CSV table of N, CA and C in Angstrom, one decimal:
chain,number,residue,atom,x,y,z
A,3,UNK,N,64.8,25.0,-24.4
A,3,UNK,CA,64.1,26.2,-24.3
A,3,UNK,C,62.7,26.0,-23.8
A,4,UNK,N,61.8,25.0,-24.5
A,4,UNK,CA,60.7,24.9,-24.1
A,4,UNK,C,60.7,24.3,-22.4
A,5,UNK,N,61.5,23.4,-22.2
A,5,UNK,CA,61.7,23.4,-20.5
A,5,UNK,C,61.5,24.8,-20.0
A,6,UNK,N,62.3,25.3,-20.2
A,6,UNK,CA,62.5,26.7,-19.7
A,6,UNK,C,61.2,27.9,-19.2
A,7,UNK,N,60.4,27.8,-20.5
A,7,UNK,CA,59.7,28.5,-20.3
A,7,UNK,C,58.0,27.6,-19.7
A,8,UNK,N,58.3,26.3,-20.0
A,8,UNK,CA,57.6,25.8,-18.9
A,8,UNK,C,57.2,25.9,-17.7
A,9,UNK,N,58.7,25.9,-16.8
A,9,UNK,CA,59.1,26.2,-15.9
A,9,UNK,C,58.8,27.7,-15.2
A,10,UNK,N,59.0,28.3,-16.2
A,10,UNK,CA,58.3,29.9,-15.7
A,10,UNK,C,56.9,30.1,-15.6
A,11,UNK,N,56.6,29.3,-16.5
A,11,UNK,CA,54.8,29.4,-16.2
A,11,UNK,C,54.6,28.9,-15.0
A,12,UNK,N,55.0,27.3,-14.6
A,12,UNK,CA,54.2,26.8,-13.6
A,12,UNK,C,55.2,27.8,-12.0
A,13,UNK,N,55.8,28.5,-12.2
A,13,UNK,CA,56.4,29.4,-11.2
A,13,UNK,C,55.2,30.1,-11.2
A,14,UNK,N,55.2,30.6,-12.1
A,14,UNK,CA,54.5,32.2,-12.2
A,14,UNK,C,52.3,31.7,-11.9
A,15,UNK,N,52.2,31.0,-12.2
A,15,UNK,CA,50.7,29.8,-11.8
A,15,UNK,C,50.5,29.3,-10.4
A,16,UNK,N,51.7,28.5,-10.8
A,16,UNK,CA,51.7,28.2,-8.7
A,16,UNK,C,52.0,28.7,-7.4
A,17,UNK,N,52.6,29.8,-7.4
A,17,UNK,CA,53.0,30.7,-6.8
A,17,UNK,C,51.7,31.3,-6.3
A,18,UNK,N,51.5,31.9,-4.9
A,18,UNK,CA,50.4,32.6,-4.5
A,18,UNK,C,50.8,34.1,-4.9
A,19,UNK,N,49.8,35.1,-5.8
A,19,UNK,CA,49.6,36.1,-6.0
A,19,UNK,C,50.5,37.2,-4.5
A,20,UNK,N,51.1,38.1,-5.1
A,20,UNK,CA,51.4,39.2,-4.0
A,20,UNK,C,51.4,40.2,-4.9
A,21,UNK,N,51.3,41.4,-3.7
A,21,UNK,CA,51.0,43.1,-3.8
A,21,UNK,C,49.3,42.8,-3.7
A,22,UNK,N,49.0,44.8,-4.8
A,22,UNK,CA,47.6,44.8,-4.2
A,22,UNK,C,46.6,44.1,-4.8
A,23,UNK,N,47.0,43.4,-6.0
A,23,UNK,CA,45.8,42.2,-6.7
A,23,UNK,C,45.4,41.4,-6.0
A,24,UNK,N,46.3,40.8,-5.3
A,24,UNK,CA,46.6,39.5,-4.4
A,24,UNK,C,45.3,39.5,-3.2
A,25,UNK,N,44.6,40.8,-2.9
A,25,UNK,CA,43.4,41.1,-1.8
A,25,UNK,C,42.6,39.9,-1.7
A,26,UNK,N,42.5,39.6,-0.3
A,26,UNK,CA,41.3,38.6,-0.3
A,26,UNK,C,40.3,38.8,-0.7
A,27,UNK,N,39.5,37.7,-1.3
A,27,UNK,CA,38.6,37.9,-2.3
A,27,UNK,C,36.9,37.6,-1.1
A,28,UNK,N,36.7,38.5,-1.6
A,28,UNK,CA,35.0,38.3,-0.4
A,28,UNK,C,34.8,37.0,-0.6
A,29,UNK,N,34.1,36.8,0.3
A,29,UNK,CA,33.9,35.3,1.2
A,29,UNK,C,32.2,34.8,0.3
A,30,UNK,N,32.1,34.3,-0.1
A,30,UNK,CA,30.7,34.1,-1.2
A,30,UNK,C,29.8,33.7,0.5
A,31,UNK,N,28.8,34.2,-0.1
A,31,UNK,CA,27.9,34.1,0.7
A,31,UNK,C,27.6,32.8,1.6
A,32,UNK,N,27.2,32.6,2.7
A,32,UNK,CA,26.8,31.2,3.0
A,32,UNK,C,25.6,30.8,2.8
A,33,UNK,N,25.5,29.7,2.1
A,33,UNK,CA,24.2,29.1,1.7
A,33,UNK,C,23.8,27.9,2.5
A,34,UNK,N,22.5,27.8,3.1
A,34,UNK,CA,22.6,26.4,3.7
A,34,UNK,C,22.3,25.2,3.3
A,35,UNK,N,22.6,24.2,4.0
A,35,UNK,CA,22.9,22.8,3.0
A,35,UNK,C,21.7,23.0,2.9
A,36,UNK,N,20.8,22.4,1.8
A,36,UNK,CA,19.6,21.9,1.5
A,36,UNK,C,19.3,21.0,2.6
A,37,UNK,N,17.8,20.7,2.8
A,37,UNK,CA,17.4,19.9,3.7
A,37,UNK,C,17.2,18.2,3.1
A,38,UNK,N,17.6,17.5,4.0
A,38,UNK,CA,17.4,16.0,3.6
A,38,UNK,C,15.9,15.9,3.7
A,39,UNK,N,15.5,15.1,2.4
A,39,UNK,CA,14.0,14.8,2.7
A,39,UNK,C,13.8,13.9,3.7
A,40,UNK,N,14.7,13.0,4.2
A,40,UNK,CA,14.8,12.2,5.6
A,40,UNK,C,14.5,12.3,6.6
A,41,UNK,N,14.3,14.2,7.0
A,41,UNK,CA,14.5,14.9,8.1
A,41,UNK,C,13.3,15.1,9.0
A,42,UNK,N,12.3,15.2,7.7
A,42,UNK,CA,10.7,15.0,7.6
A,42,UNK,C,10.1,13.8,7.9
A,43,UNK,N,8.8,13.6,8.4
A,43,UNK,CA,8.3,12.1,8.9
A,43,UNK,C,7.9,12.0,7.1
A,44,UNK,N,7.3,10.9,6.8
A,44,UNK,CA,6.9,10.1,5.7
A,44,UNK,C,5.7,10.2,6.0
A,45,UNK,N,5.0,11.4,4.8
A,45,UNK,CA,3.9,11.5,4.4
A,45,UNK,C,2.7,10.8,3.5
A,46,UNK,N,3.2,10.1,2.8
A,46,UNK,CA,2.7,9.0,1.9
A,46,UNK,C,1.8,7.8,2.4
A,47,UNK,N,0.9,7.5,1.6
A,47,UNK,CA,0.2,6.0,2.4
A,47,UNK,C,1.5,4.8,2.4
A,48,UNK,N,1.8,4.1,3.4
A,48,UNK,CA,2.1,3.0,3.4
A,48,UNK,C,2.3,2.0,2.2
A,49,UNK,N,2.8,1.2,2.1
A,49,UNK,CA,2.8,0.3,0.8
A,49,UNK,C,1.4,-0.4,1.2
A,50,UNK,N,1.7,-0.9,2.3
A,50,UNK,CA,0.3,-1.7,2.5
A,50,UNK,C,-0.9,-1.2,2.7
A,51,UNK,N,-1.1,0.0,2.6
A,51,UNK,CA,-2.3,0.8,2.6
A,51,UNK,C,-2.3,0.3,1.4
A,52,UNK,N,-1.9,0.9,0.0
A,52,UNK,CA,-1.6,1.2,-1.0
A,52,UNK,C,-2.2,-0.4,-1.6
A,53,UNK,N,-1.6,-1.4,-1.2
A,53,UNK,CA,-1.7,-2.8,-1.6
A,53,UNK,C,-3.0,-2.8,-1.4
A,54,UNK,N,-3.5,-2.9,0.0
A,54,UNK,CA,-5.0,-3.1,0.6
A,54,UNK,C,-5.8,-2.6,-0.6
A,55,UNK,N,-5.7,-1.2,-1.1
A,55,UNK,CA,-6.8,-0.4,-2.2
A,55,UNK,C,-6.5,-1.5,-3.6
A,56,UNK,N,-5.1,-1.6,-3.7
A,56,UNK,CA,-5.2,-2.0,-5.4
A,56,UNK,C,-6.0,-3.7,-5.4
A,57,UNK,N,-5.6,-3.9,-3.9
A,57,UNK,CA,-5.9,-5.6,-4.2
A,57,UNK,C,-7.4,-6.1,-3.5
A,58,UNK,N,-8.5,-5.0,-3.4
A,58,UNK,CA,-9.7,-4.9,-3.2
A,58,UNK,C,-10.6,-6.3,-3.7
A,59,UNK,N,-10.7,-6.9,-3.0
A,59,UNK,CA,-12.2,-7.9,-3.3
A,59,UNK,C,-13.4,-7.6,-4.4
A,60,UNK,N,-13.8,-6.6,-3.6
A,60,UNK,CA,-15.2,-5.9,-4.1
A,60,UNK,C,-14.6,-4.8,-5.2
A,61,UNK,N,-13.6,-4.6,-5.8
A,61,UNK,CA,-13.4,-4.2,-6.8
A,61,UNK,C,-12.8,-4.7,-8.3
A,62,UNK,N,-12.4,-5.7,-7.9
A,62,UNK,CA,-12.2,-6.9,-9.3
A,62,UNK,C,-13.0,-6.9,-10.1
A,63,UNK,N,-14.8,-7.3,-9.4
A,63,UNK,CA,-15.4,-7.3,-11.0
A,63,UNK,C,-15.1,-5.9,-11.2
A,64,UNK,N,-15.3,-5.3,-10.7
A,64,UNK,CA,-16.2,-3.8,-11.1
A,64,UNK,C,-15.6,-3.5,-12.9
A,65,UNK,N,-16.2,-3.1,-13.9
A,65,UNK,CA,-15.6,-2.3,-14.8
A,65,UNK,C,-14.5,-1.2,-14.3
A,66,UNK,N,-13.6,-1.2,-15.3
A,66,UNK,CA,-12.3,-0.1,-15.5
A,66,UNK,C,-12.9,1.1,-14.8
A,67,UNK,N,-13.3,2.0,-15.4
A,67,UNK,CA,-14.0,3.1,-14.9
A,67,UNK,C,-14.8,3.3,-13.7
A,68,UNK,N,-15.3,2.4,-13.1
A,68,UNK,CA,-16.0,2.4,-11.6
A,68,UNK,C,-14.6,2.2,-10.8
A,69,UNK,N,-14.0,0.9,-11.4
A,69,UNK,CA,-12.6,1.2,-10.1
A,69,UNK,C,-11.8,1.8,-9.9
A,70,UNK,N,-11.9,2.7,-11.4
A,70,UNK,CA,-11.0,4.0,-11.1
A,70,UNK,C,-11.3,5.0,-9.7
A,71,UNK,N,-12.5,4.7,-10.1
A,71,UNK,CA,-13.6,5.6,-9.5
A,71,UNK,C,-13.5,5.5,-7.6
A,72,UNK,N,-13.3,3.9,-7.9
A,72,UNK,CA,-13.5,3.2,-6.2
A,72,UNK,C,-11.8,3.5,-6.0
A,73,UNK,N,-11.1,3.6,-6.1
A,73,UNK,CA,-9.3,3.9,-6.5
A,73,UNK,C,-9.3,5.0,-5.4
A,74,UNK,N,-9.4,6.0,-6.2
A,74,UNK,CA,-10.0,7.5,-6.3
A,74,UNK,C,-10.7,7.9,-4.8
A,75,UNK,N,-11.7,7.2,-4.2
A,75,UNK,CA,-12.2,7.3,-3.1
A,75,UNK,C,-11.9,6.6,-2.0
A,76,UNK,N,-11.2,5.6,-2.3
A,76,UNK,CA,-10.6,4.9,-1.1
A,76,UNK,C,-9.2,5.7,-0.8
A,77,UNK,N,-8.2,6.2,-1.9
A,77,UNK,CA,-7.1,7.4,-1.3
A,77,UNK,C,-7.9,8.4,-0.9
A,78,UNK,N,-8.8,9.0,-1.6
A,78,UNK,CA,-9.3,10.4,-1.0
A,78,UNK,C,-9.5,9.9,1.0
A,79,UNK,N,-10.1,8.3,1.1
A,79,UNK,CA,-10.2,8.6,2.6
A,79,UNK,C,-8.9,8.6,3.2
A,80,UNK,N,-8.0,8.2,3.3
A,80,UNK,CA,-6.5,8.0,3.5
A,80,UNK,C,-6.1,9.3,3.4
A,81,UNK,N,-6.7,10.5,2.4
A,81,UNK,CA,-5.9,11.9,2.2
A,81,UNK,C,-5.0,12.4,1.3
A,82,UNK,N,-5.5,11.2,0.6
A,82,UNK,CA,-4.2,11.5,-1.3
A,82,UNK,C,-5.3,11.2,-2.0
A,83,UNK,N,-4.6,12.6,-3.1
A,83,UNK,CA,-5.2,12.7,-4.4
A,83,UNK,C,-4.6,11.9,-5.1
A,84,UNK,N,-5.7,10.9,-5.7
A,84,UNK,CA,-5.1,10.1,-6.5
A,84,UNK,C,-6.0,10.7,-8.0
A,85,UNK,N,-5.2,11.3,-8.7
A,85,UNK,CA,-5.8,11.4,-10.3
A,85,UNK,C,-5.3,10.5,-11.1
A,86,UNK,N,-6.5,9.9,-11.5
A,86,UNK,CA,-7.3,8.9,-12.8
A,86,UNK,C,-7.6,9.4,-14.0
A,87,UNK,N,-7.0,9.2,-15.1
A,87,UNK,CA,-8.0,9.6,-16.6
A,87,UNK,C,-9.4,9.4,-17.0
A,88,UNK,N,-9.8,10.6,-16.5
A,88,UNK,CA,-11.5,10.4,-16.4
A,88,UNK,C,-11.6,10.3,-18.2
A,89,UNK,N,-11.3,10.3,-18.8
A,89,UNK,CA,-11.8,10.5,-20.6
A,89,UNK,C,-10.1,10.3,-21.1
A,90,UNK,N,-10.6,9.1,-22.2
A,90,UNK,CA,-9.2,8.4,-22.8
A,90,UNK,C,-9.2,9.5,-24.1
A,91,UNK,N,-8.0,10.2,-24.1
A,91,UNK,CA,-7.5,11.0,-24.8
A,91,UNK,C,-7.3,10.5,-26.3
A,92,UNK,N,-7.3,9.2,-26.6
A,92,UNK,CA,-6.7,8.8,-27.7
A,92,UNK,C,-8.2,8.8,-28.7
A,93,UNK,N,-9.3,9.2,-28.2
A,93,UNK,CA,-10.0,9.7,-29.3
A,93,UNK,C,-10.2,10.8,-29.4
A,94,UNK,N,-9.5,11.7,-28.7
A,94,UNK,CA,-9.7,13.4,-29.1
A,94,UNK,C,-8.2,13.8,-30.0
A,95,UNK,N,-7.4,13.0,-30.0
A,95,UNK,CA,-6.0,13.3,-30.4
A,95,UNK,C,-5.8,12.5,-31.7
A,96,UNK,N,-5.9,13.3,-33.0
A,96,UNK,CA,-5.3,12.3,-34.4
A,96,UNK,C,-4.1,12.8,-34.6
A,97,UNK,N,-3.2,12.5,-35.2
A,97,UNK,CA,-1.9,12.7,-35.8
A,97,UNK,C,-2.2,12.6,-37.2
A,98,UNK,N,-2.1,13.1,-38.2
A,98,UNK,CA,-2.0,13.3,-39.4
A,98,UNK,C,-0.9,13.9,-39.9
A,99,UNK,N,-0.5,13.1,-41.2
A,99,UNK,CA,0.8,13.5,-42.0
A,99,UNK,C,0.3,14.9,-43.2
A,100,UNK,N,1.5,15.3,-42.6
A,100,UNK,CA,1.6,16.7,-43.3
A,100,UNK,C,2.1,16.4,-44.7
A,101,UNK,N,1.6,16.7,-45.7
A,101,UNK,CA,3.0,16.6,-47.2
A,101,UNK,C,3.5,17.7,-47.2
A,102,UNK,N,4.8,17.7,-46.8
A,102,UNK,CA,6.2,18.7,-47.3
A,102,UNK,C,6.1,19.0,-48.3
């Protein structure tokens, strides 16, 4: 029995719909592929641009914060924003335990 009515399901499932239900179903809209970022030239500094700034001579000694600084102005000529943490967060930010 259970054959049986197995059988009728996958009839009644696989079988293509007829009469008036069976109407083609509208065609979903066409969407276009998204574009490959590939498609575009490469906007970005070079790696070796990039190397040239981090691996600066005249920026080694400098203190943290000036080279941020010299960082910062050597992309700006290249034409990227490079943002730096002008003010270290970890003394404006405490975490303290609540008692439940």
């Amino acid at each position: 029995m259970r054959d049986s009515i197995a059988r009728a399901l996958l009839w009644m499932l696989l079988l293509p719909a007829k009469g008036r239900h069976a109407a083609e179903r509208p065609a979903a809209p066409s969407v276009p592929p998204p574009a490959s970022p590939w498609s575009r030239p490469w906007t970005a500094p070079s790696s070796r641009e990039v190397r040239e700034i981090f691996h600066d001579e005249h920026t080694r000694h400098l203190p943290a914060p000036q080279r941020e600084r010299s960082y910062a102005a050597a992309f700006a000529r290249i034409g990227v924003d490079y943002d730096h943490p002008t003010m270290p967060l970890g003394s404006l930010v405490h975490r303290e335990r609540v008692a439940a």
